[in-house]
């Protein structure tokens, strides 16, 4: 069994990203907008800010009150849409339930949409457009697979999870890589049958250790996207790593797998936006 080591791939990918940043005529700036202070969002934002610092990228963290009205959030987004110094905007999800995430995400200028979630970017992803900004988790998984020379061309991929942020973009990315893709969700019948038929199984459901021996066939490649924090503060994936590690061919650990790649991909997206902006000027 081989471990697909996100930490290693991220470290090895850094020099190329740093070189691309050095070649820019300006220092990129990322605006991260957070509403409230969920501990999981705090942790994701901390990781992004610390990686931005490592790359020499400026970042602005805007912390808004949990109870803020929707119009006020839209005002903040519009402010940064119009700020020529800010290259990319992230609205940290999930938002409190009184806010309409769809309207808020759609307010981000597509040319600053680092997470690739605005309608124009989603359409580009669906179309397999060269300038699609691929949501970071999907992009990170693509980069991890490429590093280990895992070509999805013609492979059977099963994605478990169909969220707009994670599962669906991953499925579209795999389709664009010419895989034959099955997408499973909470209403899927005979999940074990669907997971076993995959050459590459990608799991993003948010249920710790849910995928066990019963879902796996020998020789598969398993990508575990899930991250759940346990009471002892440790992180657990959606896949029961200890139980299946001897059956699979390759597997991502949690932590140290997809999460590492996702943070890298956020900044790959930001730097792409810098180059698209340069090209359009
Ligand atoms: P989400 O919005 O809650 O979506 C979960 C998806 O899983 C839904 O599509 C749901 O199906 C499906 N699901 C739930 N229980 C299932 C079951 N028993 N069988 C089959 N499908 C089931 O979660 P998310 O935002 O996509 O995140 C998923 C996980 O990825 C979380 O652990 C999150 O922390 C993690 N994550 C990791 C990274 C990273 O960088 N590694 C990045 C983002 C998120 P329905 O649609 O039918 O409800």
PDB file of C-alpha atoms and ligand atoms in Angstrom:
ATOM      1  CA  UNK A   1       0.000   0.000   0.000  1.00  0.00           C
ATOM      2  CA  UNK A   2       1.271   3.433  -0.913  1.00  0.00           C
ATOM      3  CA  UNK A   3       0.394   6.605   0.985  1.00  0.00           C
ATOM      4  CA  UNK A   4      -0.551   9.598  -1.159  1.00  0.00           C
ATOM      5  CA  UNK A   5       1.244  12.200   0.895  1.00  0.00           C
ATOM      6  CA  UNK A   6      -0.388  15.618   0.571  1.00  0.00           C
ATOM      7  CA  UNK A   7       2.214  17.270   2.763  1.00  0.00           C
ATOM      8  CA  UNK A   8       5.066  16.061   0.558  1.00  0.00           C
ATOM      9  CA  UNK A   9       3.316  17.054  -2.678  1.00  0.00           C
ATOM     10  CA  UNK A  10       2.535  20.479  -1.269  1.00  0.00           C
ATOM     11  CA  UNK A  11       6.162  21.051  -0.243  1.00  0.00           C
ATOM     12  CA  UNK A  12       7.415  19.885  -3.640  1.00  0.00           C
ATOM     13  CA  UNK A  13       4.903  22.079  -5.486  1.00  0.00           C
ATOM     14  CA  UNK A  14       5.842  25.217  -3.537  1.00  0.00           C
ATOM     15  CA  UNK A  15       8.915  26.340  -5.525  1.00  0.00           C
ATOM     16  CA  UNK A  16       6.906  26.512  -8.769  1.00  0.00           C
ATOM     17  CA  UNK A  17       4.153  28.530  -7.106  1.00  0.00           C
ATOM     18  CA  UNK A  18       6.690  30.872  -5.475  1.00  0.00           C
ATOM     19  CA  UNK A  19       8.375  31.376  -8.852  1.00  0.00           C
ATOM     20  CA  UNK A  20       5.022  32.293 -10.435  1.00  0.00           C
ATOM     21  CA  UNK A  21       4.414  34.820  -7.637  1.00  0.00           C
ATOM     22  CA  UNK A  22       7.916  36.310  -8.077  1.00  0.00           C
ATOM     23  CA  UNK A  23       7.231  36.819 -11.774  1.00  0.00           C
ATOM     24  CA  UNK A  24       4.245  39.050 -11.054  1.00  0.00           C
ATOM     25  CA  UNK A  25       4.705  42.818 -11.138  1.00  0.00           C
ATOM     26  CA  UNK A  26       2.678  43.244  -7.936  1.00  0.00           C
ATOM     27  CA  UNK A  27       2.115  41.542  -4.576  1.00  0.00           C
ATOM     28  CA  UNK A  28      -1.210  39.678  -4.688  1.00  0.00           C
ATOM     29  CA  UNK A  29      -3.741  40.412  -1.964  1.00  0.00           C
ATOM     30  CA  UNK A  30      -6.432  38.000  -0.765  1.00  0.00           C
ATOM     31  CA  UNK A  31      -9.509  39.160   1.178  1.00  0.00           C
ATOM     32  CA  UNK A  32     -11.047  36.521   3.458  1.00  0.00           C
ATOM     33  CA  UNK A  33     -14.523  37.401   4.712  1.00  0.00           C
ATOM     34  CA  UNK A  34     -15.746  35.507   7.777  1.00  0.00           C
ATOM     35  CA  UNK A  35     -19.156  35.825   9.406  1.00  0.00           C
ATOM     36  CA  UNK A  36     -19.230  34.672  13.028  1.00  0.00           C
ATOM     37  CA  UNK A  37     -16.489  32.550  14.551  1.00  0.00           C
ATOM     38  CA  UNK A  38     -17.126  28.838  14.033  1.00  0.00           C
ATOM     39  CA  UNK A  39     -14.063  26.943  15.321  1.00  0.00           C
ATOM     40  CA  UNK A  40     -13.766  24.910  12.074  1.00  0.00           C
ATOM     41  CA  UNK A  41     -13.834  28.117   9.988  1.00  0.00           C
ATOM     42  CA  UNK A  42     -11.278  29.694  12.344  1.00  0.00           C
ATOM     43  CA  UNK A  43      -8.967  26.712  11.754  1.00  0.00           C
ATOM     44  CA  UNK A  44      -9.348  26.812   7.940  1.00  0.00           C
ATOM     45  CA  UNK A  45      -8.724  30.577   7.898  1.00  0.00           C
ATOM     46  CA  UNK A  46      -5.672  30.253  10.146  1.00  0.00           C
ATOM     47  CA  UNK A  47      -4.247  27.699   7.710  1.00  0.00           C
ATOM     48  CA  UNK A  48      -4.857  30.004   4.728  1.00  0.00           C
ATOM     49  CA  UNK A  49      -3.367  33.062   6.452  1.00  0.00           C
ATOM     50  CA  UNK A  50      -0.268  31.204   7.550  1.00  0.00           C
ATOM     51  CA  UNK A  51       0.246  29.774   4.055  1.00  0.00           C
ATOM     52  CA  UNK A  52      -0.276  33.258   2.539  1.00  0.00           C
ATOM     53  CA  UNK A  53       2.467  34.594   4.791  1.00  0.00           C
ATOM     54  CA  UNK A  54       4.773  31.744   3.743  1.00  0.00           C
ATOM     55  CA  UNK A  55       4.197  32.686   0.092  1.00  0.00           C
ATOM     56  CA  UNK A  56       4.624  36.433   0.655  1.00  0.00           C
ATOM     57  CA  UNK A  57       0.987  37.086  -0.236  1.00  0.00           C
ATOM     58  CA  UNK A  58      -0.869  39.919   1.482  1.00  0.00           C
ATOM     59  CA  UNK A  59      -4.116  38.992   3.171  1.00  0.00           C
ATOM     60  CA  UNK A  60      -6.971  40.888   4.760  1.00  0.00           C
ATOM     61  CA  UNK A  61      -9.190  38.991   7.203  1.00  0.00           C
ATOM     62  CA  UNK A  62     -12.574  40.674   7.589  1.00  0.00           C
ATOM     63  CA  UNK A  63     -14.459  39.353  10.625  1.00  0.00           C
ATOM     64  CA  UNK A  64     -18.148  40.206  10.626  1.00  0.00           C
ATOM     65  CA  UNK A  65     -20.614  39.785  13.447  1.00  0.00           C
ATOM     66  CA  UNK A  66     -22.572  36.480  13.507  1.00  0.00           C
ATOM     67  CA  UNK A  67     -25.863  38.424  13.349  1.00  0.00           C
ATOM     68  CA  UNK A  68     -24.923  40.806  10.534  1.00  0.00           C
ATOM     69  CA  UNK A  69     -27.654  41.547   7.973  1.00  0.00           C
ATOM     70  CA  UNK A  70     -27.313  40.242   4.453  1.00  0.00           C
ATOM     71  CA  UNK A  71     -27.159  43.732   2.842  1.00  0.00           C
ATOM     72  CA  UNK A  72     -24.176  44.605   5.024  1.00  0.00           C
ATOM     73  CA  UNK A  73     -22.306  41.486   3.897  1.00  0.00           C
ATOM     74  CA  UNK A  74     -23.070  42.407   0.274  1.00  0.00           C
ATOM     75  CA  UNK A  75     -21.708  45.913   0.929  1.00  0.00           C
ATOM     76  CA  UNK A  76     -18.429  44.433   2.177  1.00  0.00           C
ATOM     77  CA  UNK A  77     -18.146  42.195  -0.887  1.00  0.00           C
ATOM     78  CA  UNK A  78     -18.843  45.130  -3.195  1.00  0.00           C
ATOM     79  CA  UNK A  79     -16.165  47.166  -1.447  1.00  0.00           C
ATOM     80  CA  UNK A  80     -13.535  44.510  -2.187  1.00  0.00           C
ATOM     81  CA  UNK A  81     -14.890  43.873  -5.705  1.00  0.00           C
ATOM     82  CA  UNK A  82     -14.043  47.525  -6.379  1.00  0.00           C
ATOM     83  CA  UNK A  83     -10.644  47.503  -4.640  1.00  0.00           C
ATOM     84  CA  UNK A  84      -8.009  47.122  -7.343  1.00  0.00           C
ATOM     85  CA  UNK A  85      -5.399  45.980  -4.813  1.00  0.00           C
ATOM     86  CA  UNK A  86      -7.487  42.930  -3.878  1.00  0.00           C
ATOM     87  CA  UNK A  87      -7.031  40.133  -6.413  1.00  0.00           C
ATOM     88  CA  UNK A  88      -9.113  37.446  -4.773  1.00  0.00           C
ATOM     89  CA  UNK A  89     -12.064  37.223  -2.381  1.00  0.00           C
ATOM     90  CA  UNK A  90     -13.077  34.235  -0.271  1.00  0.00           C
ATOM     91  CA  UNK A  91     -16.286  34.112   1.737  1.00  0.00           C
ATOM     92  CA  UNK A  92     -15.667  31.400   4.313  1.00  0.00           C
ATOM     93  CA  UNK A  93     -18.477  28.838   4.257  1.00  0.00           C
ATOM     94  CA  UNK A  94     -20.768  27.787   5.831  1.00  0.00           C
ATOM     95  CA  UNK A  95     -22.514  31.070   6.622  1.00  0.00           C
ATOM     96  CA  UNK A  96     -25.024  31.485   9.479  1.00  0.00           C
ATOM     97  CA  UNK A  97     -28.451  30.222   8.388  1.00  0.00           C
ATOM     98  CA  UNK A  98     -30.125  33.651   8.309  1.00  0.00           C
ATOM     99  CA  UNK A  99     -27.871  34.554   5.356  1.00  0.00           C
ATOM    100  CA  UNK A 100     -28.491  33.413   1.780  1.00  0.00           C
ATOM    101  CA  UNK A 101     -25.177  31.836   0.720  1.00  0.00           C
ATOM    102  CA  UNK A 102     -26.171  31.704  -2.927  1.00  0.00           C
ATOM    103  CA  UNK A 103     -26.843  35.461  -3.167  1.00  0.00           C
ATOM    104  CA  UNK A 104     -23.680  36.240  -1.196  1.00  0.00           C
ATOM    105  CA  UNK A 105     -21.390  34.023  -3.291  1.00  0.00           C
ATOM    106  CA  UNK A 106     -22.954  35.303  -6.514  1.00  0.00           C
ATOM    107  CA  UNK A 107     -22.065  38.862  -5.440  1.00  0.00           C
ATOM    108  CA  UNK A 108     -18.325  38.104  -5.697  1.00  0.00           C
ATOM    109  CA  UNK A 109     -16.860  39.357  -8.953  1.00  0.00           C
ATOM    110  CA  UNK A 110     -16.082  36.238 -11.080  1.00  0.00           C
ATOM    111  CA  UNK A 111     -12.642  37.726 -11.757  1.00  0.00           C
ATOM    112  CA  UNK A 112     -11.917  37.626  -7.972  1.00  0.00           C
ATOM    113  CA  UNK A 113     -13.635  34.314  -7.227  1.00  0.00           C
ATOM    114  CA  UNK A 114     -10.799  32.268  -5.679  1.00  0.00           C
ATOM    115  CA  UNK A 115     -13.139  29.446  -4.619  1.00  0.00           C
ATOM    116  CA  UNK A 116     -14.595  29.117  -8.136  1.00  0.00           C
ATOM    117  CA  UNK A 117     -18.183  29.103  -6.895  1.00  0.00           C
ATOM    118  CA  UNK A 118     -19.776  31.970  -8.855  1.00  0.00           C
ATOM    119  CA  UNK A 119     -22.099  31.005 -11.750  1.00  0.00           C
ATOM    120  CA  UNK A 120     -19.561  31.945 -14.457  1.00  0.00           C
ATOM    121  CA  UNK A 121     -16.845  29.814 -12.886  1.00  0.00           C
ATOM    122  CA  UNK A 122     -19.181  26.872 -12.312  1.00  0.00           C
ATOM    123  CA  UNK A 123     -20.237  27.065 -15.979  1.00  0.00           C
ATOM    124  CA  UNK A 124     -16.586  27.077 -16.996  1.00  0.00           C
ATOM    125  CA  UNK A 125     -15.954  24.024 -14.826  1.00  0.00           C
ATOM    126  CA  UNK A 126     -18.952  22.256 -16.381  1.00  0.00           C
ATOM    127  CA  UNK A 127     -17.653  23.181 -19.845  1.00  0.00           C
ATOM    128  CA  UNK A 128     -14.084  22.069 -19.022  1.00  0.00           C
ATOM    129  CA  UNK A 129     -12.899  25.606 -19.963  1.00  0.00           C
ATOM    130  CA  UNK A 130      -9.131  26.253 -19.682  1.00  0.00           C
ATOM    131  CA  UNK A 131      -9.663  29.312 -17.470  1.00  0.00           C
ATOM    132  CA  UNK A 132     -12.113  27.653 -15.065  1.00  0.00           C
ATOM    133  CA  UNK A 133     -11.204  28.356 -11.455  1.00  0.00           C
ATOM    134  CA  UNK A 134     -11.622  24.865 -10.021  1.00  0.00           C
ATOM    135  CA  UNK A 135     -12.851  24.789  -6.399  1.00  0.00           C
ATOM    136  CA  UNK A 136      -9.804  24.196  -4.243  1.00  0.00           C
ATOM    137  CA  UNK A 137     -10.506  20.680  -2.958  1.00  0.00           C
ATOM    138  CA  UNK A 138     -11.128  19.364  -6.468  1.00  0.00           C
ATOM    139  CA  UNK A 139      -8.047  21.117  -7.814  1.00  0.00           C
ATOM    140  CA  UNK A 140      -5.946  19.845  -4.931  1.00  0.00           C
ATOM    141  CA  UNK A 141      -7.037  16.245  -5.566  1.00  0.00           C
ATOM    142  CA  UNK A 142      -6.247  16.609  -9.274  1.00  0.00           C
ATOM    143  CA  UNK A 143      -2.753  17.860  -8.431  1.00  0.00           C
ATOM    144  CA  UNK A 144      -2.171  15.071  -5.910  1.00  0.00           C
ATOM    145  CA  UNK A 145      -3.206  12.409  -8.449  1.00  0.00           C
ATOM    146  CA  UNK A 146      -1.018  13.937 -11.158  1.00  0.00           C
ATOM    147  CA  UNK A 147       1.991  14.004  -8.845  1.00  0.00           C
ATOM    148  CA  UNK A 148       1.653  10.245  -8.331  1.00  0.00           C
ATOM    149  CA  UNK A 149       1.065   9.690 -12.077  1.00  0.00           C
ATOM    150  CA  UNK A 150      -2.482   8.500 -11.514  1.00  0.00           C
ATOM    151  CA  UNK A 151      -4.252   9.221 -14.784  1.00  0.00           C
ATOM    152  CA  UNK A 152      -8.050   9.251 -14.488  1.00  0.00           C
ATOM    153  CA  UNK A 153      -8.482   8.742 -18.250  1.00  0.00           C
ATOM    154  CA  UNK A 154     -10.980   5.896 -18.735  1.00  0.00           C
ATOM    155  CA  UNK A 155     -10.975   4.974 -15.022  1.00  0.00           C
ATOM    156  CA  UNK A 156     -14.120   4.303 -12.991  1.00  0.00           C
ATOM    157  CA  UNK A 157     -14.359   6.945 -10.272  1.00  0.00           C
ATOM    158  CA  UNK A 158     -16.993   6.897  -7.542  1.00  0.00           C
ATOM    159  CA  UNK A 159     -17.473  10.127  -5.595  1.00  0.00           C
ATOM    160  CA  UNK A 160     -19.430   9.769  -2.346  1.00  0.00           C
ATOM    161  CA  UNK A 161     -20.910  13.175  -1.429  1.00  0.00           C
ATOM    162  CA  UNK A 162     -22.560  15.737  -3.701  1.00  0.00           C
ATOM    163  CA  UNK A 163     -22.210  19.088  -1.951  1.00  0.00           C
ATOM    164  CA  UNK A 164     -21.866  22.180  -4.126  1.00  0.00           C
ATOM    165  CA  UNK A 165     -18.572  23.078  -2.491  1.00  0.00           C
ATOM    166  CA  UNK A 166     -16.882  19.668  -2.489  1.00  0.00           C
ATOM    167  CA  UNK A 167     -18.554  16.570  -4.016  1.00  0.00           C
ATOM    168  CA  UNK A 168     -19.999  18.066  -7.213  1.00  0.00           C
ATOM    169  CA  UNK A 169     -16.849  20.004  -8.240  1.00  0.00           C
ATOM    170  CA  UNK A 170     -14.765  16.861  -7.606  1.00  0.00           C
ATOM    171  CA  UNK A 171     -17.118  14.832  -9.813  1.00  0.00           C
ATOM    172  CA  UNK A 172     -16.928  17.458 -12.590  1.00  0.00           C
ATOM    173  CA  UNK A 173     -13.145  17.638 -12.341  1.00  0.00           C
ATOM    174  CA  UNK A 174     -12.933  13.827 -12.734  1.00  0.00           C
ATOM    175  CA  UNK A 175     -15.308  13.944 -15.690  1.00  0.00           C
ATOM    176  CA  UNK A 176     -13.132  16.618 -17.308  1.00  0.00           C
ATOM    177  CA  UNK A 177     -10.171  14.270 -16.766  1.00  0.00           C
ATOM    178  CA  UNK A 178     -12.094  11.654 -18.825  1.00  0.00           C
ATOM    179  CA  UNK A 179     -13.054   9.365 -15.965  1.00  0.00           C
ATOM    180  CA  UNK A 180     -16.380   7.522 -15.920  1.00  0.00           C
ATOM    181  CA  UNK A 181     -17.966   9.046 -12.848  1.00  0.00           C
ATOM    182  CA  UNK A 182     -20.611   7.777 -10.433  1.00  0.00           C
ATOM    183  CA  UNK A 183     -21.835  10.198  -7.762  1.00  0.00           C
ATOM    184  CA  UNK A 184     -23.342   8.771  -4.559  1.00  0.00           C
ATOM    185  CA  UNK A 185     -25.208  10.511  -1.738  1.00  0.00           C
ATOM    186  CA  UNK A 186     -27.375   9.807   1.276  1.00  0.00           C
ATOM    187  CA  UNK A 187     -30.205   8.426  -0.877  1.00  0.00           C
ATOM    188  CA  UNK A 188     -27.998   6.027  -2.865  1.00  0.00           C
ATOM    189  CA  UNK A 189     -29.180   2.413  -2.769  1.00  0.00           C
ATOM    190  CA  UNK A 190     -26.522  -0.282  -2.323  1.00  0.00           C
ATOM    191  CA  UNK A 191     -23.689   2.135  -1.624  1.00  0.00           C
ATOM    192  CA  UNK A 192     -21.257  -0.754  -1.085  1.00  0.00           C
ATOM    193  CA  UNK A 193     -21.852  -1.964  -4.625  1.00  0.00           C
ATOM    194  CA  UNK A 194     -21.144   1.528  -6.024  1.00  0.00           C
ATOM    195  CA  UNK A 195     -17.990   2.067  -3.966  1.00  0.00           C
ATOM    196  CA  UNK A 196     -16.579  -1.372  -4.796  1.00  0.00           C
ATOM    197  CA  UNK A 197     -16.866  -0.922  -8.539  1.00  0.00           C
ATOM    198  CA  UNK A 198     -14.580   2.138  -8.511  1.00  0.00           C
ATOM    199  CA  UNK A 199     -10.931   2.140  -9.559  1.00  0.00           C
ATOM    200  CA  UNK A 200     -10.647   5.425  -7.641  1.00  0.00           C
ATOM    201  CA  UNK A 201     -12.969   6.054  -4.689  1.00  0.00           C
ATOM    202  CA  UNK A 202     -13.284   9.640  -3.438  1.00  0.00           C
ATOM    203  CA  UNK A 203     -15.207  10.180  -0.215  1.00  0.00           C
ATOM    204  CA  UNK A 204     -16.517  13.547   1.036  1.00  0.00           C
ATOM    205  CA  UNK A 205     -19.416  13.040   3.426  1.00  0.00           C
ATOM    206  CA  UNK A 206     -18.277  14.335   6.815  1.00  0.00           C
ATOM    207  CA  UNK A 207     -18.969  11.031   8.661  1.00  0.00           C
ATOM    208  CA  UNK A 208     -15.870   9.830  10.558  1.00  0.00           C
ATOM    209  CA  UNK A 209     -14.684   6.306   9.630  1.00  0.00           C
ATOM    210  CA  UNK A 210     -17.872   5.625   7.643  1.00  0.00           C
ATOM    211  CA  UNK A 211     -16.175   3.787   4.764  1.00  0.00           C
ATOM    212  CA  UNK A 212     -14.974   0.396   6.030  1.00  0.00           C
ATOM    213  CA  UNK A 213     -13.946  -3.018   4.665  1.00  0.00           C
ATOM    214  CA  UNK A 214     -17.480  -3.640   3.407  1.00  0.00           C
ATOM    215  CA  UNK A 215     -17.206  -0.753   0.935  1.00  0.00           C
ATOM    216  CA  UNK A 216     -13.776  -1.674  -0.426  1.00  0.00           C
ATOM    217  CA  UNK A 217     -12.401  -4.127  -2.965  1.00  0.00           C
ATOM    218  CA  UNK A 218      -8.718  -5.036  -3.120  1.00  0.00           C
ATOM    219  CA  UNK A 219      -6.442  -2.813  -5.194  1.00  0.00           C
ATOM    220  CA  UNK A 220      -8.433   0.420  -5.146  1.00  0.00           C
ATOM    221  CA  UNK A 221      -7.128   3.972  -4.853  1.00  0.00           C
ATOM    222  CA  UNK A 222      -8.928   5.773  -2.017  1.00  0.00           C
ATOM    223  CA  UNK A 223      -9.039   9.541  -1.562  1.00  0.00           C
ATOM    224  CA  UNK A 224     -10.421  10.632   1.797  1.00  0.00           C
ATOM    225  CA  UNK A 225     -11.667  14.224   1.762  1.00  0.00           C
ATOM    226  CA  UNK A 226     -13.459  14.100   5.113  1.00  0.00           C
ATOM    227  CA  UNK A 227     -12.161  16.056   8.070  1.00  0.00           C
ATOM    228  CA  UNK A 228     -13.953  15.698  11.403  1.00  0.00           C
ATOM    229  CA  UNK A 229     -12.517  16.973  14.653  1.00  0.00           C
ATOM    230  CA  UNK A 230     -12.799  14.519  17.528  1.00  0.00           C
ATOM    231  CA  UNK A 231     -13.305  15.279  21.210  1.00  0.00           C
ATOM    232  CA  UNK A 232      -9.575  14.827  21.850  1.00  0.00           C
ATOM    233  CA  UNK A 233      -8.974  17.476  19.126  1.00  0.00           C
ATOM    234  CA  UNK A 234      -7.554  14.950  16.640  1.00  0.00           C
ATOM    235  CA  UNK A 235      -8.764  14.871  13.023  1.00  0.00           C
ATOM    236  CA  UNK A 236     -10.510  11.872  11.475  1.00  0.00           C
ATOM    237  CA  UNK A 237     -11.401  11.172   7.863  1.00  0.00           C
ATOM    238  CA  UNK A 238     -14.509   9.566   6.377  1.00  0.00           C
ATOM    239  CA  UNK A 239     -12.549   6.378   5.699  1.00  0.00           C
ATOM    240  CA  UNK A 240     -11.588   3.841   8.361  1.00  0.00           C
ATOM    241  CA  UNK A 241      -7.912   3.979   7.433  1.00  0.00           C
ATOM    242  CA  UNK A 242      -6.700   1.285   9.839  1.00  0.00           C
ATOM    243  CA  UNK A 243      -9.353  -1.167   8.717  1.00  0.00           C
ATOM    244  CA  UNK A 244      -8.813  -0.835   4.958  1.00  0.00           C
ATOM    245  CA  UNK A 245      -5.146   0.104   4.604  1.00  0.00           C
ATOM    246  CA  UNK A 246      -4.077  -3.479   3.830  1.00  0.00           C
ATOM    247  CA  UNK A 247      -6.707  -3.906   1.132  1.00  0.00           C
ATOM    248  CA  UNK A 248      -6.111  -0.788  -0.959  1.00  0.00           C
ATOM    249  CA  UNK A 249      -3.378   0.042  -3.426  1.00  0.00           C
ATOM    250  CA  UNK A 250      -3.050   3.716  -2.489  1.00  0.00           C
ATOM    251  CA  UNK A 251      -4.703   5.938   0.103  1.00  0.00           C
ATOM    252  CA  UNK A 252      -4.597   9.499   1.436  1.00  0.00           C
ATOM    253  CA  UNK A 253      -4.096   9.908   5.197  1.00  0.00           C
ATOM    254  CA  UNK A 254      -6.071  12.294   7.415  1.00  0.00           C
ATOM    255  CA  UNK A 255      -4.495  14.583   8.378  1.00  0.00           C
ATOM    256  CA  UNK A 256      -1.721  15.043   5.806  1.00  0.00           C
ATOM    257  CA  UNK A 257      -3.676  14.227   2.660  1.00  0.00           C
ATOM    258  CA  UNK A 258      -6.301  16.221   0.769  1.00  0.00           C
ATOM    259  CA  UNK A 259      -6.459  19.057   3.325  1.00  0.00           C
ATOM    260  CA  UNK A 260      -2.829  19.992   2.615  1.00  0.00           C
ATOM    261  CA  UNK A 261      -3.554  20.093  -1.107  1.00  0.00           C
ATOM    262  CA  UNK A 262      -6.701  22.198  -0.673  1.00  0.00           C
ATOM    263  CA  UNK A 263      -4.797  25.030   0.978  1.00  0.00           C
ATOM    264  CA  UNK A 264      -2.196  24.925  -1.794  1.00  0.00           C
ATOM    265  CA  UNK A 265      -4.931  24.986  -4.453  1.00  0.00           C
ATOM    266  CA  UNK A 266      -6.509  28.119  -2.970  1.00  0.00           C
ATOM    267  CA  UNK A 267      -3.276  29.950  -3.718  1.00  0.00           C
ATOM    268  CA  UNK A 268      -2.805  28.298  -7.114  1.00  0.00           C
ATOM    269  CA  UNK A 269      -6.255  29.709  -7.936  1.00  0.00           C
ATOM    270  CA  UNK A 270      -5.295  33.148  -6.620  1.00  0.00           C
ATOM    271  CA  UNK A 271      -2.147  33.220  -8.743  1.00  0.00           C
ATOM    272  CA  UNK A 272      -4.131  32.082 -11.807  1.00  0.00           C
ATOM    273  CA  UNK A 273      -6.464  35.055 -11.219  1.00  0.00           C
ATOM    274  CA  UNK A 274      -3.392  37.361 -11.177  1.00  0.00           C
ATOM    275  CA  UNK A 275      -2.267  36.021 -14.558  1.00  0.00           C
ATOM    276  CA  UNK A 276      -5.765  36.200 -16.084  1.00  0.00           C
ATOM    277  CA  UNK A 277      -5.931  39.814 -14.895  1.00  0.00           C
ATOM    278  CA  UNK A 278      -2.528  40.603 -16.429  1.00  0.00           C
ATOM    279  CA  UNK A 279      -3.631  39.035 -19.718  1.00  0.00           C
ATOM    280  CA  UNK A 280      -6.854  41.029 -19.853  1.00  0.00           C
ATOM    281  CA  UNK A 281      -5.096  44.395 -19.166  1.00  0.00           C
TER     282      UNK A 281
HETATM  283  P1  LIG B   1     -21.876  18.413   3.339  1.00  0.00           P
HETATM  284  O1  LIG B   1     -22.234  19.700   2.680  1.00  0.00           O
HETATM  285  O2  LIG B   1     -22.486  18.070   4.650  1.00  0.00           O
HETATM  286  O3  LIG B   1     -22.230  17.250   2.299  1.00  0.00           O
HETATM  287  C1  LIG B   1     -22.134  15.905   2.662  1.00  0.00           C
HETATM  288  C2  LIG B   1     -22.517  15.033   1.481  1.00  0.00           C
HETATM  289  O4  LIG B   1     -22.387  13.683   1.890  1.00  0.00           O
HETATM  290  C3  LIG B   1     -23.971  15.210   1.021  1.00  0.00           C
HETATM  291  O5  LIG B   1     -24.016  15.202  -0.391  1.00  0.00           O
HETATM  292  C4  LIG B   1     -24.683  13.995   1.610  1.00  0.00           C
HETATM  293  O6  LIG B   1     -25.743  13.502   0.813  1.00  0.00           O
HETATM  294  C5  LIG B   1     -23.559  12.976   1.602  1.00  0.00           C
HETATM  295  N1  LIG B   1     -23.780  11.956   2.632  1.00  0.00           N
HETATM  296  C6  LIG B   1     -24.012  12.160   3.958  1.00  0.00           C
HETATM  297  N2  LIG B   1     -24.176  10.971   4.581  1.00  0.00           N
HETATM  298  C7  LIG B   1     -24.054  10.023   3.636  1.00  0.00           C
HETATM  299  C8  LIG B   1     -24.139   8.605   3.651  1.00  0.00           C
HETATM  300  N3  LIG B   1     -24.398   7.932   4.778  1.00  0.00           N
HETATM  301  N4  LIG B   1     -23.962   7.937   2.488  1.00  0.00           N
HETATM  302  C9  LIG B   1     -23.715   8.595   1.339  1.00  0.00           C
HETATM  303  N5  LIG B   1     -23.623   9.954   1.262  1.00  0.00           N
HETATM  304  C10 LIG B   1     -23.792  10.652   2.388  1.00  0.00           C
HETATM  305  O7  LIG B   1     -20.317  18.284   3.554  1.00  0.00           O
HETATM  306  P2  LIG B   1     -19.116  18.894   2.640  1.00  0.00           P
HETATM  307  O8  LIG B   1     -18.990  20.360   2.836  1.00  0.00           O
HETATM  308  O9  LIG B   1     -19.237  18.361   1.262  1.00  0.00           O
HETATM  309  O10 LIG B   1     -17.855  18.228   3.354  1.00  0.00           O
HETATM  310  C11 LIG B   1     -17.672  16.828   3.413  1.00  0.00           C
HETATM  311  C12 LIG B   1     -16.453  16.523   4.259  1.00  0.00           C
HETATM  312  O11 LIG B   1     -15.312  17.044   3.608  1.00  0.00           O
HETATM  313  C13 LIG B   1     -16.454  17.150   5.660  1.00  0.00           C
HETATM  314  O12 LIG B   1     -15.823  16.271   6.558  1.00  0.00           O
HETATM  315  C14 LIG B   1     -15.605  18.390   5.493  1.00  0.00           C
HETATM  316  O13 LIG B   1     -14.979  18.808   6.704  1.00  0.00           O
HETATM  317  C15 LIG B   1     -14.590  17.877   4.524  1.00  0.00           C
HETATM  318  N6  LIG B   1     -13.867  18.887   3.753  1.00  0.00           N
HETATM  319  C16 LIG B   1     -12.540  18.641   3.598  1.00  0.00           C
HETATM  320  C17 LIG B   1     -11.791  19.515   2.837  1.00  0.00           C
HETATM  321  C18 LIG B   1     -10.343  19.216   2.643  1.00  0.00           C
HETATM  322  O14 LIG B   1      -9.621  20.072   2.205  1.00  0.00           O
HETATM  323  N7  LIG B   1      -9.919  17.994   2.950  1.00  0.00           N
HETATM  324  C19 LIG B   1     -12.366  20.641   2.245  1.00  0.00           C
HETATM  325  C20 LIG B   1     -13.739  20.839   2.411  1.00  0.00           C
HETATM  326  C21 LIG B   1     -14.489  19.940   3.168  1.00  0.00           C
HETATM  327  P3  LIG B   1     -27.095  14.344   0.496  1.00  0.00           P
HETATM  328  O15 LIG B   1     -26.722  15.328  -0.550  1.00  0.00           O
HETATM  329  O16 LIG B   1     -28.050  13.333   0.023  1.00  0.00           O
HETATM  330  O17 LIG B   1     -27.484  14.989   1.799  1.00  0.00           O
END
